[in-house]
């Protein structure tokens, strides 16, 4: 099995850094890191990636719109999306469950088990 | 004169021809011989004369002696031709030789010169002879030719005249003699050669009516010197009349006197007949054309230049107010009466007709100047003339009447259809020979069938109620046998929904000349309702009869005059008389004598006033006892006309009551006595009561006031009050709640249930909680959404208790309704705030926990750079977290108002300088200068708070400014306050965010807090501070140019 390639979309610079470190240094995966939704959509379309770790609150394009545009595009429709979000209220959870994403991981997350959590959601064993 | 000679020549020629026809060839020869002898004799004679003359005149002739001989040759040749001329030459040569050539009188010639002279003479003479004879020959030939030509001409002319049956006449006016040729005689019906040349004979042949006119024509031609031409009739000897045309020319003498007249006559019978026929035909045609009813005939021609004109149009066109003469001049007049569109249509049709040579047929309306509209049917047939023009003969028929009839017919048909549809009847039409059965759609519709069902009569018949089939057949047959005038039958039919409907079928048959029915037509009416009514009536009549006989009151009926015609059993019992006794006026005599007048009077009164007769009276029974009755009667009227048929009434036995009344009377008397006694007692009591009433009235007034107070409390309470009965229907509601709902009290009380005034979702809540209230006696904080009359909703909280009767049975509820819109709004705000704060707190915590967690694993133990970076991340976000928490606390403290601001007089300049100092260091790091414009003013404020506001604004300004720009802090004294302003040259704020930036976590850009290190609370804090001071804060901005934040602090 080749190395997994994860696209990280988050507007918080330091969170990006931490997530990247978790996945590369602990998970041993490859990552592509972008800081905006539009950029993320371009990468998702042009690069071969296995999953997207997506922040919900972003200035240019929120997670919902990002996911919808991903679904509308035939080439990106099949990519698994996991939300990585600080929105943890029950009303937020209800919205996420209706989206059809592969899974939701709350912020703050456990850096040591982040990659395992992702693998569990996506059945990567 | 030339003409005269010509005519004379003709006559001569004519005779010559005649002679030539008679002479023989021998005679011709004789003449020729005589003529030859004469010619030769003349030749010898002329030579002799020349000799004599030369002899006599020789003296004057020397030396030209031959002159006369030459002349002799010439003359001889002219007269006799060449040969006699030659004789003259020979004789002349001999004579000259003998007489004038030396030796004289000898034929010998001595000198060559003389011989030559003779030879020359001979040559010259021969030449003259030759020329002259040629000339003579030519002349003869010409004469002969012209004679021949004249003969031929005369012959041709004769033939022509004969063929043309043209007569010639010549009238010598001087002598009166008239010459006619043979044809002329024939034309006048005379035998050939019988005309005697007299004018009288000619005149006798003329038709008496034409004599004068002919004479006049001749005289006129002579007088005016014109050629004469006249047509006249002649009467032949057999009495037949013939038309002649005479033509002629008059000749005059030198003095202008008419001397002669000549000319021709011609038979013009046929032409006259043809002319007559033509005239008659024209008269006939124009009579037809002009008398054509409602139309006109015309002929038009399309000229080569494309123009159209009438060659004929009959006077029928006057119908349109047009004159045929005008139309012949201007054909456009006829088309101008049509509308623009029709004109085009006609012209197109005409073009088509001309191009294809097809018939024209078109119907068009015409708008007459009188305002009338007339319809024309234009028909024409074209034909092409040889010269390329096109002619069409046409008829223009006025078909207005036809159109009107058509329209009337259509209208009638429509009216008939409407009538059928309007009376809702179905129509049937049955051909009795073919058994073809037509049913109008309404027939089927009445029974609920569609048009594809029930096609023939058999189908129809099979649906008739079995018991009615025979009646229908019988009735129909009876009509066909002419036993009834009309077919009229009521029967039941099975309708589509399985029920039977009553139908009334009416119709009329048609019989042929032999009396055999051929066809029947009629209508079908749905009379189910009428039948039902009828049956109901029958039923009710039946019921009524049984009711009457069994009724506990006496019932009677009378006719208009009061004669009883019916009484029921009970009437007999009460009155004590039988029907027989009561019949007619019998009943009257059974009345108590004292009551009779009264009863009659009352009876008539009630008839007059049209009122119900009501009267109490007595019957006297046969045993002498009286029965008191209460009698009532009303007029029985015909339903439609209102005419009174009789009266119907009842009697009730009131004997018992009457006895009681009598008893009552005696009791009354006793009572009156007692009353008097009691009255005295009462008067005393009355006085006591009056005092008591006054006390009560005061109490009532107090009560009224109390009620008003309670009502005010109830209706104008700041919350809603309502009471529902056990079904949940409103029985009480206060004004406050009504105002909220927008209904009036009448719209709600006893009409609406609680469930009617709440949202669908809340109905469940109500349905769940109301039984609970009834059972437990109270409910609290039931939160539901109520619906206003306008459809909008608002949330309420309801607390209710149950009101029960003594036995504990639920009567009504009493509820307090609280509008919790505001509470809800606050809760929503709170939720949003928590959501944001939660997010804002979790974000830095994510980096902190993440970076520290990674460090703890030890993977960066050998990578100090990475480890350091992780620590930096953790630290940065820790600071951010601290800022956030302290901002939230500041804001909470300010907004709760728990911390009173400690105000003191402060120097504005001092505040401004301190604010700049606190941000100065960071600003200069970012290469931003802060300019300050201090003013010497003082302000009464909490210095720390104002300082915090200024610092926040300056630090914001710094954050959004590009390097190497400046931020300006200024203050201004105004009438009541100090105005602070902080201006930057940053990116500006969009217009729609100018208000919201002062809200919590309301950065223009969500990511601003991360990038610029803000918490999103700075401006909210400023706003709180300024508002605590009683000032105002706002911002003015231009996107891309910068913003200025203002706030005021009252002096």
PDB file of C-alpha atoms in Angstrom, chain B residues 326-545:
ATOM      1  CA  UNK B 326     -70.699  58.257 -64.022  1.00  0.00           C
ATOM      2  CA  UNK B 327     -69.310  54.742 -63.783  1.00  0.00           C
ATOM      3  CA  UNK B 328     -68.514  54.594 -67.479  1.00  0.00           C
ATOM      4  CA  UNK B 329     -66.392  57.688 -66.895  1.00  0.00           C
ATOM      5  CA  UNK B 330     -64.917  56.680 -63.564  1.00  0.00           C
ATOM      6  CA  UNK B 331     -65.046  52.961 -62.766  1.00  0.00           C
ATOM      7  CA  UNK B 332     -63.392  53.526 -59.380  1.00  0.00           C
ATOM      8  CA  UNK B 333     -66.630  54.924 -57.964  1.00  0.00           C
ATOM      9  CA  UNK B 334     -68.061  51.440 -57.620  1.00  0.00           C
ATOM     10  CA  UNK B 335     -65.229  50.093 -55.546  1.00  0.00           C
ATOM     11  CA  UNK B 336     -65.035  53.096 -53.249  1.00  0.00           C
ATOM     12  CA  UNK B 337     -68.140  51.904 -51.439  1.00  0.00           C
ATOM     13  CA  UNK B 338     -66.275  48.922 -50.062  1.00  0.00           C
ATOM     14  CA  UNK B 339     -64.097  48.901 -46.985  1.00  0.00           C
ATOM     15  CA  UNK B 340     -60.327  49.020 -47.434  1.00  0.00           C
ATOM     16  CA  UNK B 341     -59.974  45.294 -46.780  1.00  0.00           C
ATOM     17  CA  UNK B 342     -62.791  44.277 -49.097  1.00  0.00           C
ATOM     18  CA  UNK B 343     -61.412  46.504 -51.817  1.00  0.00           C
ATOM     19  CA  UNK B 344     -58.098  44.664 -51.660  1.00  0.00           C
ATOM     20  CA  UNK B 345     -59.908  41.356 -51.678  1.00  0.00           C
ATOM     21  CA  UNK B 346     -61.899  42.310 -54.792  1.00  0.00           C
ATOM     22  CA  UNK B 347     -58.851  43.639 -56.628  1.00  0.00           C
ATOM     23  CA  UNK B 348     -56.930  40.479 -55.815  1.00  0.00           C
ATOM     24  CA  UNK B 349     -59.779  38.312 -57.063  1.00  0.00           C
ATOM     25  CA  UNK B 350     -59.968  40.366 -60.276  1.00  0.00           C
ATOM     26  CA  UNK B 351     -56.200  40.007 -60.835  1.00  0.00           C
ATOM     27  CA  UNK B 352     -56.472  36.295 -60.313  1.00  0.00           C
ATOM     28  CA  UNK B 353     -59.380  36.098 -62.725  1.00  0.00           C
ATOM     29  CA  UNK B 354     -57.494  38.031 -65.397  1.00  0.00           C
ATOM     30  CA  UNK B 355     -54.267  36.097 -64.978  1.00  0.00           C
ATOM     31  CA  UNK B 356     -55.772  32.615 -64.855  1.00  0.00           C
ATOM     32  CA  UNK B 357     -58.889  33.343 -66.938  1.00  0.00           C
ATOM     33  CA  UNK B 358     -60.948  31.742 -64.241  1.00  0.00           C
ATOM     34  CA  UNK B 359     -64.379  32.747 -63.097  1.00  0.00           C
ATOM     35  CA  UNK B 360     -64.723  35.423 -60.476  1.00  0.00           C
ATOM     36  CA  UNK B 361     -67.090  34.783 -57.599  1.00  0.00           C
ATOM     37  CA  UNK B 362     -66.901  36.818 -54.437  1.00  0.00           C
ATOM     38  CA  UNK B 363     -69.260  38.047 -51.723  1.00  0.00           C
ATOM     39  CA  UNK B 364     -68.613  41.487 -50.272  1.00  0.00           C
ATOM     40  CA  UNK B 365     -70.457  43.980 -48.120  1.00  0.00           C
ATOM     41  CA  UNK B 366     -70.962  47.482 -49.477  1.00  0.00           C
ATOM     42  CA  UNK B 367     -71.302  50.591 -47.307  1.00  0.00           C
ATOM     43  CA  UNK B 368     -73.711  52.953 -48.991  1.00  0.00           C
ATOM     44  CA  UNK B 369     -73.556  56.713 -48.394  1.00  0.00           C
ATOM     45  CA  UNK B 370     -76.954  56.347 -46.732  1.00  0.00           C
ATOM     46  CA  UNK B 371     -75.256  54.261 -44.059  1.00  0.00           C
ATOM     47  CA  UNK B 372     -76.915  51.100 -45.253  1.00  0.00           C
ATOM     48  CA  UNK B 373     -74.872  47.926 -45.666  1.00  0.00           C
ATOM     49  CA  UNK B 374     -75.696  45.842 -48.704  1.00  0.00           C
ATOM     50  CA  UNK B 375     -74.148  42.527 -49.635  1.00  0.00           C
ATOM     51  CA  UNK B 376     -73.076  41.886 -53.223  1.00  0.00           C
ATOM     52  CA  UNK B 377     -72.371  38.657 -54.999  1.00  0.00           C
ATOM     53  CA  UNK B 378     -69.953  39.499 -57.797  1.00  0.00           C
ATOM     54  CA  UNK B 379     -69.633  36.977 -60.609  1.00  0.00           C
ATOM     55  CA  UNK B 380     -67.783  37.416 -63.869  1.00  0.00           C
ATOM     56  CA  UNK B 381     -66.329  35.370 -66.701  1.00  0.00           C
ATOM     57  CA  UNK B 382     -63.238  36.694 -68.434  1.00  0.00           C
ATOM     58  CA  UNK B 383     -62.113  36.255 -72.022  1.00  0.00           C
ATOM     59  CA  UNK B 384     -58.964  37.404 -73.772  1.00  0.00           C
ATOM     60  CA  UNK B 385     -59.366  39.539 -76.857  1.00  0.00           C
ATOM     61  CA  UNK B 386     -57.099  39.066 -79.870  1.00  0.00           C
ATOM     62  CA  UNK B 387     -55.369  42.365 -79.206  1.00  0.00           C
ATOM     63  CA  UNK B 388     -54.352  41.142 -75.752  1.00  0.00           C
ATOM     64  CA  UNK B 389     -56.954  43.027 -73.773  1.00  0.00           C
ATOM     65  CA  UNK B 390     -59.153  41.150 -71.351  1.00  0.00           C
ATOM     66  CA  UNK B 391     -62.887  41.578 -71.170  1.00  0.00           C
ATOM     67  CA  UNK B 392     -65.111  40.220 -68.481  1.00  0.00           C
ATOM     68  CA  UNK B 393     -68.864  40.067 -68.432  1.00  0.00           C
ATOM     69  CA  UNK B 394     -70.325  39.982 -65.030  1.00  0.00           C
ATOM     70  CA  UNK B 395     -73.291  40.191 -62.793  1.00  0.00           C
ATOM     71  CA  UNK B 396     -73.382  42.013 -59.461  1.00  0.00           C
ATOM     72  CA  UNK B 397     -76.257  40.566 -57.475  1.00  0.00           C
ATOM     73  CA  UNK B 398     -77.521  42.226 -54.322  1.00  0.00           C
ATOM     74  CA  UNK B 399     -77.818  39.376 -51.852  1.00  0.00           C
ATOM     75  CA  UNK B 400     -78.539  41.458 -48.755  1.00  0.00           C
ATOM     76  CA  UNK B 401     -81.967  39.861 -48.344  1.00  0.00           C
ATOM     77  CA  UNK B 402     -80.416  36.433 -48.684  1.00  0.00           C
ATOM     78  CA  UNK B 403     -77.795  37.314 -46.095  1.00  0.00           C
ATOM     79  CA  UNK B 404     -80.438  38.666 -43.760  1.00  0.00           C
ATOM     80  CA  UNK B 405     -82.530  35.559 -44.187  1.00  0.00           C
ATOM     81  CA  UNK B 406     -79.444  33.468 -43.537  1.00  0.00           C
ATOM     82  CA  UNK B 407     -78.698  35.461 -40.399  1.00  0.00           C
ATOM     83  CA  UNK B 408     -82.302  35.204 -39.276  1.00  0.00           C
ATOM     84  CA  UNK B 409     -82.266  31.488 -39.859  1.00  0.00           C
ATOM     85  CA  UNK B 410     -79.096  31.147 -37.880  1.00  0.00           C
ATOM     86  CA  UNK B 411     -80.519  33.304 -35.143  1.00  0.00           C
ATOM     87  CA  UNK B 412     -83.649  31.193 -35.048  1.00  0.00           C
ATOM     88  CA  UNK B 413     -81.599  28.051 -34.935  1.00  0.00           C
ATOM     89  CA  UNK B 414     -79.526  29.507 -32.090  1.00  0.00           C
ATOM     90  CA  UNK B 415     -82.650  30.646 -30.289  1.00  0.00           C
ATOM     91  CA  UNK B 416     -84.127  27.189 -30.635  1.00  0.00           C
ATOM     92  CA  UNK B 417     -80.942  25.572 -29.379  1.00  0.00           C
ATOM     93  CA  UNK B 418     -80.838  28.010 -26.496  1.00  0.00           C
ATOM     94  CA  UNK B 419     -84.425  27.263 -25.677  1.00  0.00           C
ATOM     95  CA  UNK B 420     -83.674  23.581 -25.573  1.00  0.00           C
ATOM     96  CA  UNK B 421     -80.608  24.074 -23.458  1.00  0.00           C
ATOM     97  CA  UNK B 422     -82.408  26.678 -21.350  1.00  0.00           C
ATOM     98  CA  UNK B 423     -85.394  24.579 -20.372  1.00  0.00           C
ATOM     99  CA  UNK B 424     -83.071  21.707 -19.700  1.00  0.00           C
ATOM    100  CA  UNK B 425     -85.135  19.305 -21.748  1.00  0.00           C
ATOM    101  CA  UNK B 426     -83.768  16.523 -23.849  1.00  0.00           C
ATOM    102  CA  UNK B 427     -84.926  16.117 -27.434  1.00  0.00           C
ATOM    103  CA  UNK B 428     -85.687  12.850 -29.171  1.00  0.00           C
ATOM    104  CA  UNK B 429     -86.493  12.102 -32.763  1.00  0.00           C
ATOM    105  CA  UNK B 430     -87.554   8.674 -33.853  1.00  0.00           C
ATOM    106  CA  UNK B 431     -87.894   7.590 -37.459  1.00  0.00           C
ATOM    107  CA  UNK B 432     -90.640   5.005 -37.265  1.00  0.00           C
ATOM    108  CA  UNK B 433     -89.754   3.460 -40.596  1.00  0.00           C
ATOM    109  CA  UNK B 434     -86.040   2.935 -40.085  1.00  0.00           C
ATOM    110  CA  UNK B 435     -86.374   2.903 -36.305  1.00  0.00           C
ATOM    111  CA  UNK B 436     -83.489   5.401 -36.259  1.00  0.00           C
ATOM    112  CA  UNK B 437     -83.506   7.116 -32.901  1.00  0.00           C
ATOM    113  CA  UNK B 438     -81.879  10.455 -32.207  1.00  0.00           C
ATOM    114  CA  UNK B 439     -81.345  11.543 -28.626  1.00  0.00           C
ATOM    115  CA  UNK B 440     -79.933  14.946 -27.765  1.00  0.00           C
ATOM    116  CA  UNK B 441     -76.935  14.830 -25.387  1.00  0.00           C
ATOM    117  CA  UNK B 442     -79.119  16.263 -22.623  1.00  0.00           C
ATOM    118  CA  UNK B 443     -81.258  13.068 -22.659  1.00  0.00           C
ATOM    119  CA  UNK B 444     -78.275  10.996 -21.630  1.00  0.00           C
ATOM    120  CA  UNK B 445     -76.849  13.658 -19.382  1.00  0.00           C
ATOM    121  CA  UNK B 446     -80.081  13.694 -17.377  1.00  0.00           C
ATOM    122  CA  UNK B 447     -79.486  10.088 -16.527  1.00  0.00           C
ATOM    123  CA  UNK B 448     -75.767  10.397 -16.105  1.00  0.00           C
ATOM    124  CA  UNK B 449     -74.776   8.522 -19.239  1.00  0.00           C
ATOM    125  CA  UNK B 450     -72.154   9.781 -21.640  1.00  0.00           C
ATOM    126  CA  UNK B 451     -72.711  10.117 -25.362  1.00  0.00           C
ATOM    127  CA  UNK B 452     -71.307   6.739 -26.238  1.00  0.00           C
ATOM    128  CA  UNK B 453     -73.889   4.932 -24.175  1.00  0.00           C
ATOM    129  CA  UNK B 454     -77.587   4.331 -24.904  1.00  0.00           C
ATOM    130  CA  UNK B 455     -77.520   4.566 -28.671  1.00  0.00           C
ATOM    131  CA  UNK B 456     -80.776   3.209 -30.106  1.00  0.00           C
ATOM    132  CA  UNK B 457     -84.367   3.122 -29.027  1.00  0.00           C
ATOM    133  CA  UNK B 458     -83.999  -0.472 -27.838  1.00  0.00           C
ATOM    134  CA  UNK B 459     -81.173   0.566 -25.519  1.00  0.00           C
ATOM    135  CA  UNK B 460     -83.329   3.365 -24.207  1.00  0.00           C
ATOM    136  CA  UNK B 461     -86.360   1.145 -23.794  1.00  0.00           C
ATOM    137  CA  UNK B 462     -84.382  -1.478 -21.897  1.00  0.00           C
ATOM    138  CA  UNK B 463     -83.588   1.145 -19.243  1.00  0.00           C
ATOM    139  CA  UNK B 464     -87.240   1.966 -18.616  1.00  0.00           C
ATOM    140  CA  UNK B 465     -88.509   0.677 -15.279  1.00  0.00           C
ATOM    141  CA  UNK B 466     -90.003  -2.734 -16.113  1.00  0.00           C
ATOM    142  CA  UNK B 467     -93.452  -1.852 -14.781  1.00  0.00           C
ATOM    143  CA  UNK B 468     -93.519   1.330 -16.845  1.00  0.00           C
ATOM    144  CA  UNK B 469     -92.508  -0.290 -20.121  1.00  0.00           C
ATOM    145  CA  UNK B 470     -96.055  -1.352 -20.941  1.00  0.00           C
ATOM    146  CA  UNK B 471     -97.496   2.067 -20.112  1.00  0.00           C
ATOM    147  CA  UNK B 472     -94.945   3.708 -22.353  1.00  0.00           C
ATOM    148  CA  UNK B 473     -95.730   1.310 -25.200  1.00  0.00           C
ATOM    149  CA  UNK B 474     -99.475   1.714 -24.787  1.00  0.00           C
ATOM    150  CA  UNK B 475     -99.352   5.474 -24.594  1.00  0.00           C
ATOM    151  CA  UNK B 476     -97.088   5.749 -27.604  1.00  0.00           C
ATOM    152  CA  UNK B 477     -99.157   3.312 -29.628  1.00  0.00           C
ATOM    153  CA  UNK B 478    -102.350   5.140 -28.698  1.00  0.00           C
ATOM    154  CA  UNK B 479    -100.859   8.351 -30.062  1.00  0.00           C
ATOM    155  CA  UNK B 480     -99.685   6.642 -33.235  1.00  0.00           C
ATOM    156  CA  UNK B 481    -103.249   5.373 -33.695  1.00  0.00           C
ATOM    157  CA  UNK B 482    -104.349   8.992 -33.374  1.00  0.00           C
ATOM    158  CA  UNK B 483    -106.306   8.253 -30.232  1.00  0.00           C
ATOM    159  CA  UNK B 484    -104.528  11.099 -28.476  1.00  0.00           C
ATOM    160  CA  UNK B 485    -103.592  14.484 -29.838  1.00  0.00           C
ATOM    161  CA  UNK B 486    -100.164  14.376 -28.289  1.00  0.00           C
ATOM    162  CA  UNK B 487     -97.962  11.723 -26.853  1.00  0.00           C
ATOM    163  CA  UNK B 488     -97.504  12.375 -23.157  1.00  0.00           C
ATOM    164  CA  UNK B 489     -96.099   9.774 -20.812  1.00  0.00           C
ATOM    165  CA  UNK B 490     -94.430   9.736 -17.430  1.00  0.00           C
ATOM    166  CA  UNK B 491     -92.161   6.831 -16.679  1.00  0.00           C
ATOM    167  CA  UNK B 492     -89.108   5.880 -14.673  1.00  0.00           C
ATOM    168  CA  UNK B 493     -85.691   5.195 -16.099  1.00  0.00           C
ATOM    169  CA  UNK B 494     -82.583   3.616 -14.722  1.00  0.00           C
ATOM    170  CA  UNK B 495     -79.882   6.237 -14.381  1.00  0.00           C
ATOM    171  CA  UNK B 496     -76.203   5.487 -14.422  1.00  0.00           C
ATOM    172  CA  UNK B 497     -75.882   5.574 -10.649  1.00  0.00           C
ATOM    173  CA  UNK B 498     -78.448   2.781 -10.363  1.00  0.00           C
ATOM    174  CA  UNK B 499     -81.372   4.876  -9.167  1.00  0.00           C
ATOM    175  CA  UNK B 500     -84.600   5.399 -11.114  1.00  0.00           C
ATOM    176  CA  UNK B 501     -85.497   8.850 -12.325  1.00  0.00           C
ATOM    177  CA  UNK B 502     -88.962  10.049 -13.277  1.00  0.00           C
ATOM    178  CA  UNK B 503     -89.086  11.405 -16.824  1.00  0.00           C
ATOM    179  CA  UNK B 504     -91.869  13.142 -18.689  1.00  0.00           C
ATOM    180  CA  UNK B 505     -91.759  12.368 -22.352  1.00  0.00           C
ATOM    181  CA  UNK B 506     -93.885  14.468 -24.653  1.00  0.00           C
ATOM    182  CA  UNK B 507     -94.069  14.287 -28.379  1.00  0.00           C
ATOM    183  CA  UNK B 508     -95.918  14.453 -31.617  1.00  0.00           C
ATOM    184  CA  UNK B 509     -96.009  11.947 -34.436  1.00  0.00           C
ATOM    185  CA  UNK B 510     -96.125  12.736 -38.130  1.00  0.00           C
ATOM    186  CA  UNK B 511     -98.255  10.686 -40.484  1.00  0.00           C
ATOM    187  CA  UNK B 512     -97.871  10.292 -44.222  1.00  0.00           C
ATOM    188  CA  UNK B 513    -100.720  10.876 -46.654  1.00  0.00           C
ATOM    189  CA  UNK B 514    -101.985   7.369 -46.064  1.00  0.00           C
ATOM    190  CA  UNK B 515    -102.133   7.898 -42.349  1.00  0.00           C
ATOM    191  CA  UNK B 516     -99.139   5.740 -41.548  1.00  0.00           C
ATOM    192  CA  UNK B 517     -96.985   7.227 -38.790  1.00  0.00           C
ATOM    193  CA  UNK B 518     -93.491   7.936 -40.124  1.00  0.00           C
ATOM    194  CA  UNK B 519     -91.757   9.941 -37.503  1.00  0.00           C
ATOM    195  CA  UNK B 520     -92.163  11.092 -33.943  1.00  0.00           C
ATOM    196  CA  UNK B 521     -90.379  13.994 -32.299  1.00  0.00           C
ATOM    197  CA  UNK B 522     -90.511  15.161 -28.750  1.00  0.00           C
ATOM    198  CA  UNK B 523     -88.806  16.200 -25.577  1.00  0.00           C
ATOM    199  CA  UNK B 524     -87.881  14.628 -22.298  1.00  0.00           C
ATOM    200  CA  UNK B 525     -88.102  16.468 -19.008  1.00  0.00           C
ATOM    201  CA  UNK B 526     -86.617  15.310 -15.762  1.00  0.00           C
ATOM    202  CA  UNK B 527     -89.594  15.364 -13.385  1.00  0.00           C
ATOM    203  CA  UNK B 528     -88.008  13.426 -10.564  1.00  0.00           C
ATOM    204  CA  UNK B 529     -88.294  16.374  -8.251  1.00  0.00           C
ATOM    205  CA  UNK B 530     -91.896  17.028  -9.139  1.00  0.00           C
ATOM    206  CA  UNK B 531     -92.700  13.344  -8.714  1.00  0.00           C
ATOM    207  CA  UNK B 532     -91.020  13.292  -5.383  1.00  0.00           C
ATOM    208  CA  UNK B 533     -92.995  16.351  -4.368  1.00  0.00           C
ATOM    209  CA  UNK B 534     -96.183  14.766  -5.616  1.00  0.00           C
ATOM    210  CA  UNK B 535     -95.537  11.588  -3.739  1.00  0.00           C
ATOM    211  CA  UNK B 536     -94.598  13.532  -0.666  1.00  0.00           C
ATOM    212  CA  UNK B 537     -97.839  15.455  -1.003  1.00  0.00           C
ATOM    213  CA  UNK B 538     -99.892  12.297  -1.378  1.00  0.00           C
ATOM    214  CA  UNK B 539     -98.110  10.838   1.573  1.00  0.00           C
ATOM    215  CA  UNK B 540     -98.716  13.923   3.643  1.00  0.00           C
ATOM    216  CA  UNK B 541    -102.365  14.080   2.634  1.00  0.00           C
ATOM    217  CA  UNK B 542    -102.781  10.484   3.685  1.00  0.00           C
ATOM    218  CA  UNK B 543    -101.047  11.236   6.937  1.00  0.00           C
ATOM    219  CA  UNK B 544    -103.199  14.275   7.441  1.00  0.00           C
ATOM    220  CA  UNK B 545    -106.420  12.323   6.952  1.00  0.00           C
TER     221      UNK B 545
END
